[in-house]
PDB file of C-alpha atoms in Angstrom:
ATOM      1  CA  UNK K   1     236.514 225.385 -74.075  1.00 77.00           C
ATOM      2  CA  UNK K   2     236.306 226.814 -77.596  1.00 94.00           C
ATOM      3  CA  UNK K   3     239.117 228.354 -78.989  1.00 97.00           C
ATOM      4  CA  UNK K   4     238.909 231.983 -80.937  1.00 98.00           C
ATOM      5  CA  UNK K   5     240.038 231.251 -84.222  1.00 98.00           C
ATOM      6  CA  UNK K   6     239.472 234.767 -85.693  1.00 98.00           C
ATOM      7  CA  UNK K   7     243.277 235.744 -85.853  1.00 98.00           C
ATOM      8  CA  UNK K   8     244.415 232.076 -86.782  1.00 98.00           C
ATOM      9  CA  UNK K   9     242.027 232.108 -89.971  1.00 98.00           C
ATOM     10  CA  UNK K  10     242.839 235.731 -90.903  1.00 98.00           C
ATOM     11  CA  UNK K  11     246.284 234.272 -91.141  1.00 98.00           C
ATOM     12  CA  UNK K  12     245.871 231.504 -93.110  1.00 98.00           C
ATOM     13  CA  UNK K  13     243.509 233.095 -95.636  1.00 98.00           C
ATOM     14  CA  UNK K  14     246.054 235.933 -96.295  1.00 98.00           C
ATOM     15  CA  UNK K  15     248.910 233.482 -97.334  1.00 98.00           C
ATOM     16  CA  UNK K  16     246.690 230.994 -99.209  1.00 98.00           C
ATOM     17  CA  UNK K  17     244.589 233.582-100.952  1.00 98.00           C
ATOM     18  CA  UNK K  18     246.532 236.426-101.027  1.00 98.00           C
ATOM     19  CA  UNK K  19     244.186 239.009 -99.120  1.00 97.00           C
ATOM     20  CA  UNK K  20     241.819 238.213 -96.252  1.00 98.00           C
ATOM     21  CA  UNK K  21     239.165 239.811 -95.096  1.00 97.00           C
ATOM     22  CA  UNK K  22     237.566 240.887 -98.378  1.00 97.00           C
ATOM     23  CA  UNK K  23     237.512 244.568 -98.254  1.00 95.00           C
ATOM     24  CA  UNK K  24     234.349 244.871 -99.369  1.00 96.00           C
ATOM     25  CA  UNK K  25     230.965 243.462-100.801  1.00 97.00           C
ATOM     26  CA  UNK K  26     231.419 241.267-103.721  1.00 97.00           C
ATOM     27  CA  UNK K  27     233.980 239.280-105.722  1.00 98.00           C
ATOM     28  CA  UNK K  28     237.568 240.218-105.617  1.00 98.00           C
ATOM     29  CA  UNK K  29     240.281 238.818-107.543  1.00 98.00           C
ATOM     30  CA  UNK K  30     243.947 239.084-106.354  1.00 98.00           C
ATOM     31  CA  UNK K  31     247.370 238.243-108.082  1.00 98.00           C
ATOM     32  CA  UNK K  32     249.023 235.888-106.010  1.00 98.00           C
ATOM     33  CA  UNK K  33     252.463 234.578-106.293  1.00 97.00           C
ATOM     34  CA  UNK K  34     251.373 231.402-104.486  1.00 98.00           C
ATOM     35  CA  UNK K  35     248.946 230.125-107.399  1.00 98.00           C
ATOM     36  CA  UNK K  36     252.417 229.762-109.545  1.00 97.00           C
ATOM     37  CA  UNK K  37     253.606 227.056-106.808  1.00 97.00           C
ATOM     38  CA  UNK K  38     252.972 223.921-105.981  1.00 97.00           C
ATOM     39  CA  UNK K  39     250.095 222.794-103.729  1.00 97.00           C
ATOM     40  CA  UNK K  40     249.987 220.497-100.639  1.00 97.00           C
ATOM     41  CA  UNK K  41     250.213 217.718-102.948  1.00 96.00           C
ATOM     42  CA  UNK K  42     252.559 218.909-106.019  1.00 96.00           C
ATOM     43  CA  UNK K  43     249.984 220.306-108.235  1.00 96.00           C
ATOM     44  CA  UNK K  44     249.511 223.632-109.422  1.00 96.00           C
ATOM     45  CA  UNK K  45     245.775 225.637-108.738  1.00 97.00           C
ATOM     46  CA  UNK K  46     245.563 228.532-111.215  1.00 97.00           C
ATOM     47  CA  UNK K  47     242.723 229.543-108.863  1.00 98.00           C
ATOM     48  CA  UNK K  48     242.049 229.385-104.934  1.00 98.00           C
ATOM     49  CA  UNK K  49     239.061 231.380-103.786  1.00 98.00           C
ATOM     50  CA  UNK K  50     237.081 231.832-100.780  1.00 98.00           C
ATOM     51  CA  UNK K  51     233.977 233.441-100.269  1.00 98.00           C
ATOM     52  CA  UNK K  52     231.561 234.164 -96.825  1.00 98.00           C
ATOM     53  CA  UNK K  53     227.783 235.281 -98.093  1.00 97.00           C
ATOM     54  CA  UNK K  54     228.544 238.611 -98.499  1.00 96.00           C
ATOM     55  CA  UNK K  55     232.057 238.827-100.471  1.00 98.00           C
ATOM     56  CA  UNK K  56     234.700 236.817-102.157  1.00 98.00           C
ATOM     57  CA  UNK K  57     238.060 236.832-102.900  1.00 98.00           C
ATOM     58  CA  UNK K  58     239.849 234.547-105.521  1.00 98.00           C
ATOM     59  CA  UNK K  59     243.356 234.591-106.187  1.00 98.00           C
ATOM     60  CA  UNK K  60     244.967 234.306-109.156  1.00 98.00           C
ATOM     61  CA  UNK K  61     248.437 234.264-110.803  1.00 97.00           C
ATOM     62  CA  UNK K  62     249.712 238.224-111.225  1.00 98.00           C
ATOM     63  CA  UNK K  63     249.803 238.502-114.699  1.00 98.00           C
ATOM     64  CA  UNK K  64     246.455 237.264-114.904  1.00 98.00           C
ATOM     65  CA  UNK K  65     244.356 239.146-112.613  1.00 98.00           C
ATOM     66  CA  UNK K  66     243.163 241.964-114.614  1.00 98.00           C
ATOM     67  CA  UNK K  67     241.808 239.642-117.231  1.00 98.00           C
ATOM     68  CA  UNK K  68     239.930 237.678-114.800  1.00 98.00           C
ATOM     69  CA  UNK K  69     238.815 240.234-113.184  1.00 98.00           C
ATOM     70  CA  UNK K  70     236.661 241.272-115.827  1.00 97.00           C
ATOM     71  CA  UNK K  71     235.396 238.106-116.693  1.00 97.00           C
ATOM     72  CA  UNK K  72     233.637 237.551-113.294  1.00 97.00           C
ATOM     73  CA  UNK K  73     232.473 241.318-113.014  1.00 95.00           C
ATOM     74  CA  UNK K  74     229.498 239.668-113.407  1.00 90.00           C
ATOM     75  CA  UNK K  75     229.180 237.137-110.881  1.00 94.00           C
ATOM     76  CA  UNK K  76     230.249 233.690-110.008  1.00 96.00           C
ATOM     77  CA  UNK K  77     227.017 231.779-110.839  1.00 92.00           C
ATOM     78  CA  UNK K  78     226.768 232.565-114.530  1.00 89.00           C
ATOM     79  CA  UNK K  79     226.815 229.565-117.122  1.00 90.00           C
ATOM     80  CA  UNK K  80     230.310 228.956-118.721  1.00 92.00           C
ATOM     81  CA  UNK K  81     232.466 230.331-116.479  1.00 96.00           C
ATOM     82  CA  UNK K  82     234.786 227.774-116.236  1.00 96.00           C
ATOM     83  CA  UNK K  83     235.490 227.746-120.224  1.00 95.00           C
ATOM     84  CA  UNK K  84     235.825 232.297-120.140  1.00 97.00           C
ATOM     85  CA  UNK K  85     237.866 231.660-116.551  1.00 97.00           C
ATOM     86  CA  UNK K  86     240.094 228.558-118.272  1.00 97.00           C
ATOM     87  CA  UNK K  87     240.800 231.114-121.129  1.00 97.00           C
ATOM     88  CA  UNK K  88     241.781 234.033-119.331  1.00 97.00           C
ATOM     89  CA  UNK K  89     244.464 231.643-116.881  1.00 97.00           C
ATOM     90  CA  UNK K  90     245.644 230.155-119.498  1.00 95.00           C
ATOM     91  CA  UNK K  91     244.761 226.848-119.167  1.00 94.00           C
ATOM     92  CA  UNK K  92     243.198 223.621-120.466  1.00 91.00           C
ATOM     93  CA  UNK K  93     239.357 223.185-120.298  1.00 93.00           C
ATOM     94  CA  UNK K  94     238.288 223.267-116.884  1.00 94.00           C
ATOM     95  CA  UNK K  95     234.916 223.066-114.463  1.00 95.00           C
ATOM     96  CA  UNK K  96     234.583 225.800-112.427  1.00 97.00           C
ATOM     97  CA  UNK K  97     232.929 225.321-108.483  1.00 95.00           C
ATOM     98  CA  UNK K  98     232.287 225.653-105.204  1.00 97.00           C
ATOM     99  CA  UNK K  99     232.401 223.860-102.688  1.00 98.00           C
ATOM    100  CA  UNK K 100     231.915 224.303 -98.399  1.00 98.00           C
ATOM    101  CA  UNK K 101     234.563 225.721 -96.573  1.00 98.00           C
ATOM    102  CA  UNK K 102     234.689 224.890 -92.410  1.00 98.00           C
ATOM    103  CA  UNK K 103     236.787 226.301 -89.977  1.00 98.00           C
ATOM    104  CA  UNK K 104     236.493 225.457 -86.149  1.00 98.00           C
ATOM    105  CA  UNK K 105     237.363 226.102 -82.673  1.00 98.00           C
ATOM    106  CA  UNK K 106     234.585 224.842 -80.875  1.00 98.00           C
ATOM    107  CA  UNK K 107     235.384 220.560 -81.350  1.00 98.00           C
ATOM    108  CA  UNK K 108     232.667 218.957 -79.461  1.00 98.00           C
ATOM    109  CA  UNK K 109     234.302 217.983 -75.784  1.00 97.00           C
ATOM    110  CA  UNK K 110     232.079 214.829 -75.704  1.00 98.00           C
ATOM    111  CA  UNK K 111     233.855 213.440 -78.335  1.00 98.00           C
ATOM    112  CA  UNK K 112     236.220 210.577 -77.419  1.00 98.00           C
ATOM    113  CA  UNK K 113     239.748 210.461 -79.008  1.00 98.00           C
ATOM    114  CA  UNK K 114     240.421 207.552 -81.694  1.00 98.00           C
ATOM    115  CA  UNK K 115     243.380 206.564 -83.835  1.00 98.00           C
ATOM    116  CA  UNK K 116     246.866 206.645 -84.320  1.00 98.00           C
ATOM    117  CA  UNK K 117     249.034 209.249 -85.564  1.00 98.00           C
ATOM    118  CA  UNK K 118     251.926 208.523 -88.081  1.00 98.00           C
ATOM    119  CA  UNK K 119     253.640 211.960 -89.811  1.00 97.00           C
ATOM    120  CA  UNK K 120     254.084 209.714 -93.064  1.00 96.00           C
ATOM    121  CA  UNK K 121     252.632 206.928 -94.982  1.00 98.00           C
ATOM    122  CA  UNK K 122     252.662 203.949 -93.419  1.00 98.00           C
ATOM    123  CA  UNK K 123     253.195 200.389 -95.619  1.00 97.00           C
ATOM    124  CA  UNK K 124     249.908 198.937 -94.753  1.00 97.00           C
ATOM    125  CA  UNK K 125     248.121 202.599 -95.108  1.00 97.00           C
ATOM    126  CA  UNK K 126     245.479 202.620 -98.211  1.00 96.00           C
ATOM    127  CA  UNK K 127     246.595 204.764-100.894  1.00 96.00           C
ATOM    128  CA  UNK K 128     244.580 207.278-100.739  1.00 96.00           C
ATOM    129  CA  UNK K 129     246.676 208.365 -97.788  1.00 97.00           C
ATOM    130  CA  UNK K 130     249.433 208.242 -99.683  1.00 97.00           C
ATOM    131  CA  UNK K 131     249.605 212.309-100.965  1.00 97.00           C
ATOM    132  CA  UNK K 132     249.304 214.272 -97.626  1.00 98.00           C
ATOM    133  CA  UNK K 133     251.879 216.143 -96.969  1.00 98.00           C
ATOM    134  CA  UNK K 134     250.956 216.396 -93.021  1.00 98.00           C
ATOM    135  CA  UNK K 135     250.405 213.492 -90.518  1.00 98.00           C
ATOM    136  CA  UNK K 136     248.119 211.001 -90.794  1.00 98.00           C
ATOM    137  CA  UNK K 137     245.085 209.471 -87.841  1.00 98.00           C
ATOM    138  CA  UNK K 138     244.048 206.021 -87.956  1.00 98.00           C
ATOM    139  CA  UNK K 139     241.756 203.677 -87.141  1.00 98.00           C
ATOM    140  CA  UNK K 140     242.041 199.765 -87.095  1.00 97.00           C
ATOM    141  CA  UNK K 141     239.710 197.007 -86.638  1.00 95.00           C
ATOM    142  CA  UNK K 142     240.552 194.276 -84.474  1.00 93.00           C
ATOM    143  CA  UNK K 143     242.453 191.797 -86.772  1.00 94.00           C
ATOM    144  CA  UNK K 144     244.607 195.692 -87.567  1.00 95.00           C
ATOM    145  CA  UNK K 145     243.520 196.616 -90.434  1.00 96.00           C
ATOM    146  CA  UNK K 146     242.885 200.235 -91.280  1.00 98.00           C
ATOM    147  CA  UNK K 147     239.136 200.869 -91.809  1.00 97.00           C
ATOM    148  CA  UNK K 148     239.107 204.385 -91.522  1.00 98.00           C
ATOM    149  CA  UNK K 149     241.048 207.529 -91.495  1.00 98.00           C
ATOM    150  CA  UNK K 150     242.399 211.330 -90.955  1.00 98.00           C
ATOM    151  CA  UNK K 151     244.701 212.989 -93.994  1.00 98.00           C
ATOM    152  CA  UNK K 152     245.689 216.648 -93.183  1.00 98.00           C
ATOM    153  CA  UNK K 153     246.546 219.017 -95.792  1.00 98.00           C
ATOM    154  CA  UNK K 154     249.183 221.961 -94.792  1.00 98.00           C
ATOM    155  CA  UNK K 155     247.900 224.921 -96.763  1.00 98.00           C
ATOM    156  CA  UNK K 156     250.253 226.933 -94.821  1.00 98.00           C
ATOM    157  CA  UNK K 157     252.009 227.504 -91.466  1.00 97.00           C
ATOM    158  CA  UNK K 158     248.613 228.034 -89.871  1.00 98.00           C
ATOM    159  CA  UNK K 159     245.844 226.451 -92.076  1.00 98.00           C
ATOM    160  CA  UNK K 160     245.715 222.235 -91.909  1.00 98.00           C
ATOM    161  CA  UNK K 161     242.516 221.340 -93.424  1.00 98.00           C
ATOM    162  CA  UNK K 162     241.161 217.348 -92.994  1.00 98.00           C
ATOM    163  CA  UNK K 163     240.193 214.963 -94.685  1.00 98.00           C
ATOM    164  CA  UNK K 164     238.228 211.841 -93.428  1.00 98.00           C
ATOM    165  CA  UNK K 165     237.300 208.404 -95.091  1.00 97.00           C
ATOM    166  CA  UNK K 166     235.738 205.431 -93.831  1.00 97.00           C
ATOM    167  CA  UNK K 167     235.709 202.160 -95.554  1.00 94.00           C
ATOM    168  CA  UNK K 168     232.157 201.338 -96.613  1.00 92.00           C
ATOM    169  CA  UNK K 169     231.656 198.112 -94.209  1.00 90.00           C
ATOM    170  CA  UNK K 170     232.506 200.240 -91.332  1.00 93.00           C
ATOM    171  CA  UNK K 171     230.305 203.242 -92.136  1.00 94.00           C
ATOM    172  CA  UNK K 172     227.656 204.904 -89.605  1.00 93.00           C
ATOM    173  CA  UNK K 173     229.858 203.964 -86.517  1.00 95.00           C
ATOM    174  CA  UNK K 174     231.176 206.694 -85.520  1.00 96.00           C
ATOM    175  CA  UNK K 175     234.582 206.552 -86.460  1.00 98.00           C
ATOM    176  CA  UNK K 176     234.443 209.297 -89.063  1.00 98.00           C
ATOM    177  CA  UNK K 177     233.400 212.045 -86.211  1.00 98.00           C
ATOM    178  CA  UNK K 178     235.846 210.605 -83.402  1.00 98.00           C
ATOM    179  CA  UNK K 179     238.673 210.911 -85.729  1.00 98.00           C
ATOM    180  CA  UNK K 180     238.130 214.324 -87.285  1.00 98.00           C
ATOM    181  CA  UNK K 181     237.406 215.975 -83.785  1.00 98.00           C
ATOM    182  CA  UNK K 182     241.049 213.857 -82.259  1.00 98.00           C
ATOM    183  CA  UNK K 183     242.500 215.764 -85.237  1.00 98.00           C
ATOM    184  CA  UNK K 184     240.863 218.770 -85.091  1.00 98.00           C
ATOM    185  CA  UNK K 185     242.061 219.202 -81.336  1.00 98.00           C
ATOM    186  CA  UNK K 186     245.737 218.662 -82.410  1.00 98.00           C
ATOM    187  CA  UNK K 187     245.486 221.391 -84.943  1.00 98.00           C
ATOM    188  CA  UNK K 188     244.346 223.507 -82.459  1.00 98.00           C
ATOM    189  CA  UNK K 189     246.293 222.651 -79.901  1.00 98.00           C
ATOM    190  CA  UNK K 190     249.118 223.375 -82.088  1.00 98.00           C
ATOM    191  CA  UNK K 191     247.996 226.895 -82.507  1.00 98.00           C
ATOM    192  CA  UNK K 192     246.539 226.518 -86.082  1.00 98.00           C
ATOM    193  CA  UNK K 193     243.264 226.315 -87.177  1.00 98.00           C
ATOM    194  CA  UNK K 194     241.789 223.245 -88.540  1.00 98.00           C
ATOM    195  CA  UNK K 195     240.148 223.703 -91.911  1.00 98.00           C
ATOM    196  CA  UNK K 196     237.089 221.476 -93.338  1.00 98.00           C
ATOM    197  CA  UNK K 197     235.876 221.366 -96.676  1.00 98.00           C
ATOM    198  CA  UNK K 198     233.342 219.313 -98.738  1.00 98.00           C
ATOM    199  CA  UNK K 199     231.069 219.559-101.490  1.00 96.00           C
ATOM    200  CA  UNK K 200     228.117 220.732-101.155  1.00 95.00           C
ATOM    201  CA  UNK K 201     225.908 217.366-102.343  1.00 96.00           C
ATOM    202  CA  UNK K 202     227.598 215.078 -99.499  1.00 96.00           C
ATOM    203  CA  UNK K 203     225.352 214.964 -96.899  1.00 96.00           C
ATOM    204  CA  UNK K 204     227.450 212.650 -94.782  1.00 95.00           C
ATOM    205  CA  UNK K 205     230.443 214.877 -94.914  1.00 97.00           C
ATOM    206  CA  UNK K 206     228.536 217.511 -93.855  1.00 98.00           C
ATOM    207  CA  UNK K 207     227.077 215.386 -90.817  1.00 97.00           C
ATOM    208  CA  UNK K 208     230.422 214.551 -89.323  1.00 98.00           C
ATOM    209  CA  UNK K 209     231.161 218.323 -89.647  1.00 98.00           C
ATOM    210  CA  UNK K 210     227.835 219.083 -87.817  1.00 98.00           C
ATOM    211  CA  UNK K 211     228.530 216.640 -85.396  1.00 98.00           C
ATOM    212  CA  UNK K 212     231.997 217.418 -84.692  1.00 98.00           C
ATOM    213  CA  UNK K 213     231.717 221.344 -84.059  1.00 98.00           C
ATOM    214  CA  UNK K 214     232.596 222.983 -87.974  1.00 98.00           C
ATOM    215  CA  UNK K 215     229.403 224.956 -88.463  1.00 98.00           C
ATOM    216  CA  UNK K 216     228.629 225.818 -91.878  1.00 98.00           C
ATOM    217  CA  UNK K 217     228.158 229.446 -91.704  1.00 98.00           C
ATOM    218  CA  UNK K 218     227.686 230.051 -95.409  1.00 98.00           C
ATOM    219  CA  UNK K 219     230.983 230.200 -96.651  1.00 98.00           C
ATOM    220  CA  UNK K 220     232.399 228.589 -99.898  1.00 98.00           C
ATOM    221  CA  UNK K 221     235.531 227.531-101.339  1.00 98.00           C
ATOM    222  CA  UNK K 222     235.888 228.148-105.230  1.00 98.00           C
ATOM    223  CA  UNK K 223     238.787 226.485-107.574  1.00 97.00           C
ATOM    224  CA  UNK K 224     239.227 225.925-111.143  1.00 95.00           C
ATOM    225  CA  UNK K 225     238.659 221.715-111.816  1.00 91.00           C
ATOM    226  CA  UNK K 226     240.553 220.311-114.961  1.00 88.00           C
ATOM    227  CA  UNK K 227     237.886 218.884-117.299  1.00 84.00           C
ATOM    228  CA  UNK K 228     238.944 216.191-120.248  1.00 69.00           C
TER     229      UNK K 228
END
């Protein structure tokens, strides 16, 4: 039975943007305390923004929002944003983009559970586990070894976005979707909502999100990329 997220994603935007629903048509900048803290993994995101196909909000440090606010008074698809957006935060050269933002209740009930939950890295875990700060969901092949797997993110006391990877010889079997919807169904059953987010050129991340239940309704995540 899907699950009404509406309340659950209202809460999780607030506290990881700063402001949620957009009050309005178009972009929105907020000063938020939270983009002068440390992220899910350590780092520090001068900007966090999230947009549905109508409005945006992006939310950056307090001190800084008036200045960016004038620099995207013109839009978010202009060339060079990153560089005028790097210089108003403050910061080193960086890429700014978007990417797709997910958020479900509806996990397909088909979808058999796989995997094994650990709440920290495990020895024999590949490193790209490693970061997340929430629990991890594996999969093993018979001789044990870890092909695929589930990292979750904690944004926040309600948001927990995934993240899914499958080792390239076992790729188009499935694993991938079983685990993300096992996962998904935690998050939900824990009364959060589970967040999904990818970019917008990989078409197999966006079939396991088809396939699982996380519609892409046309919104989009924005941050602020460090380039060299």
């Amino acid at each position: 039975m899907a699950i009404d997220i509406t309340e659950r994603l209202r809460a999780h935007l607030s506290k990881w943007v700063g402001a949620w629903p957009p009050p309005g048509p178009g972009v929105h900048v907020v000063g938020h305390r939270a983009r002068l803290e440390p992220t899910w993994d350590g780092s520090i995101s001068p900007l966090i923004g999230v947009g549905t196909p109508d409005a945006a909000v992006l939310s950056v440090r307090p001190d800084r929002a008036a200045t960016v606010r004038d620099v995207v008074a013109g839009g978010l698809d202009r060339p060079g944003l990153g560089d005028r957006l790097s210089d108003a935060l403050g910061v080193g050269p960086a890429s700014f983009g978007a990417g797709v933002f997910r958020a479900s209740g509806d996990i397909d009930p088909t979808i058999e559970a796989l995997g094994e939950w650990a709440d920290d890295q495990q020895p024999d875990y590949p490193d790209w586990l490693a970061p997340f700060n929430g629990p991890r969901l594996v999969a093993r092949d018979d001789d044990g070894t870890v092909i695929a797997g589930v990292g979750i993110k904690i944004h926040d006391d309600v948001g927990h976005e995934l993240s899914v990877v499958t080792e390239e010889a076992a790729r188009g079997k499935g694993y991938a979707r079983r685990l993300v919807a096992t996962a998904a169904r935690r998050v939900l059953d824990e009364g959060r909502v589970p967040v999904y987010l990818h970019d917008e050129r990989n078409v197999a991340s966006a079939h396991v999100a088809d396939a699982v239940g996380f519609r892409d309704e046309g919104w989009r995540v924005y941050g602020l990329w460090p380039r060299s």
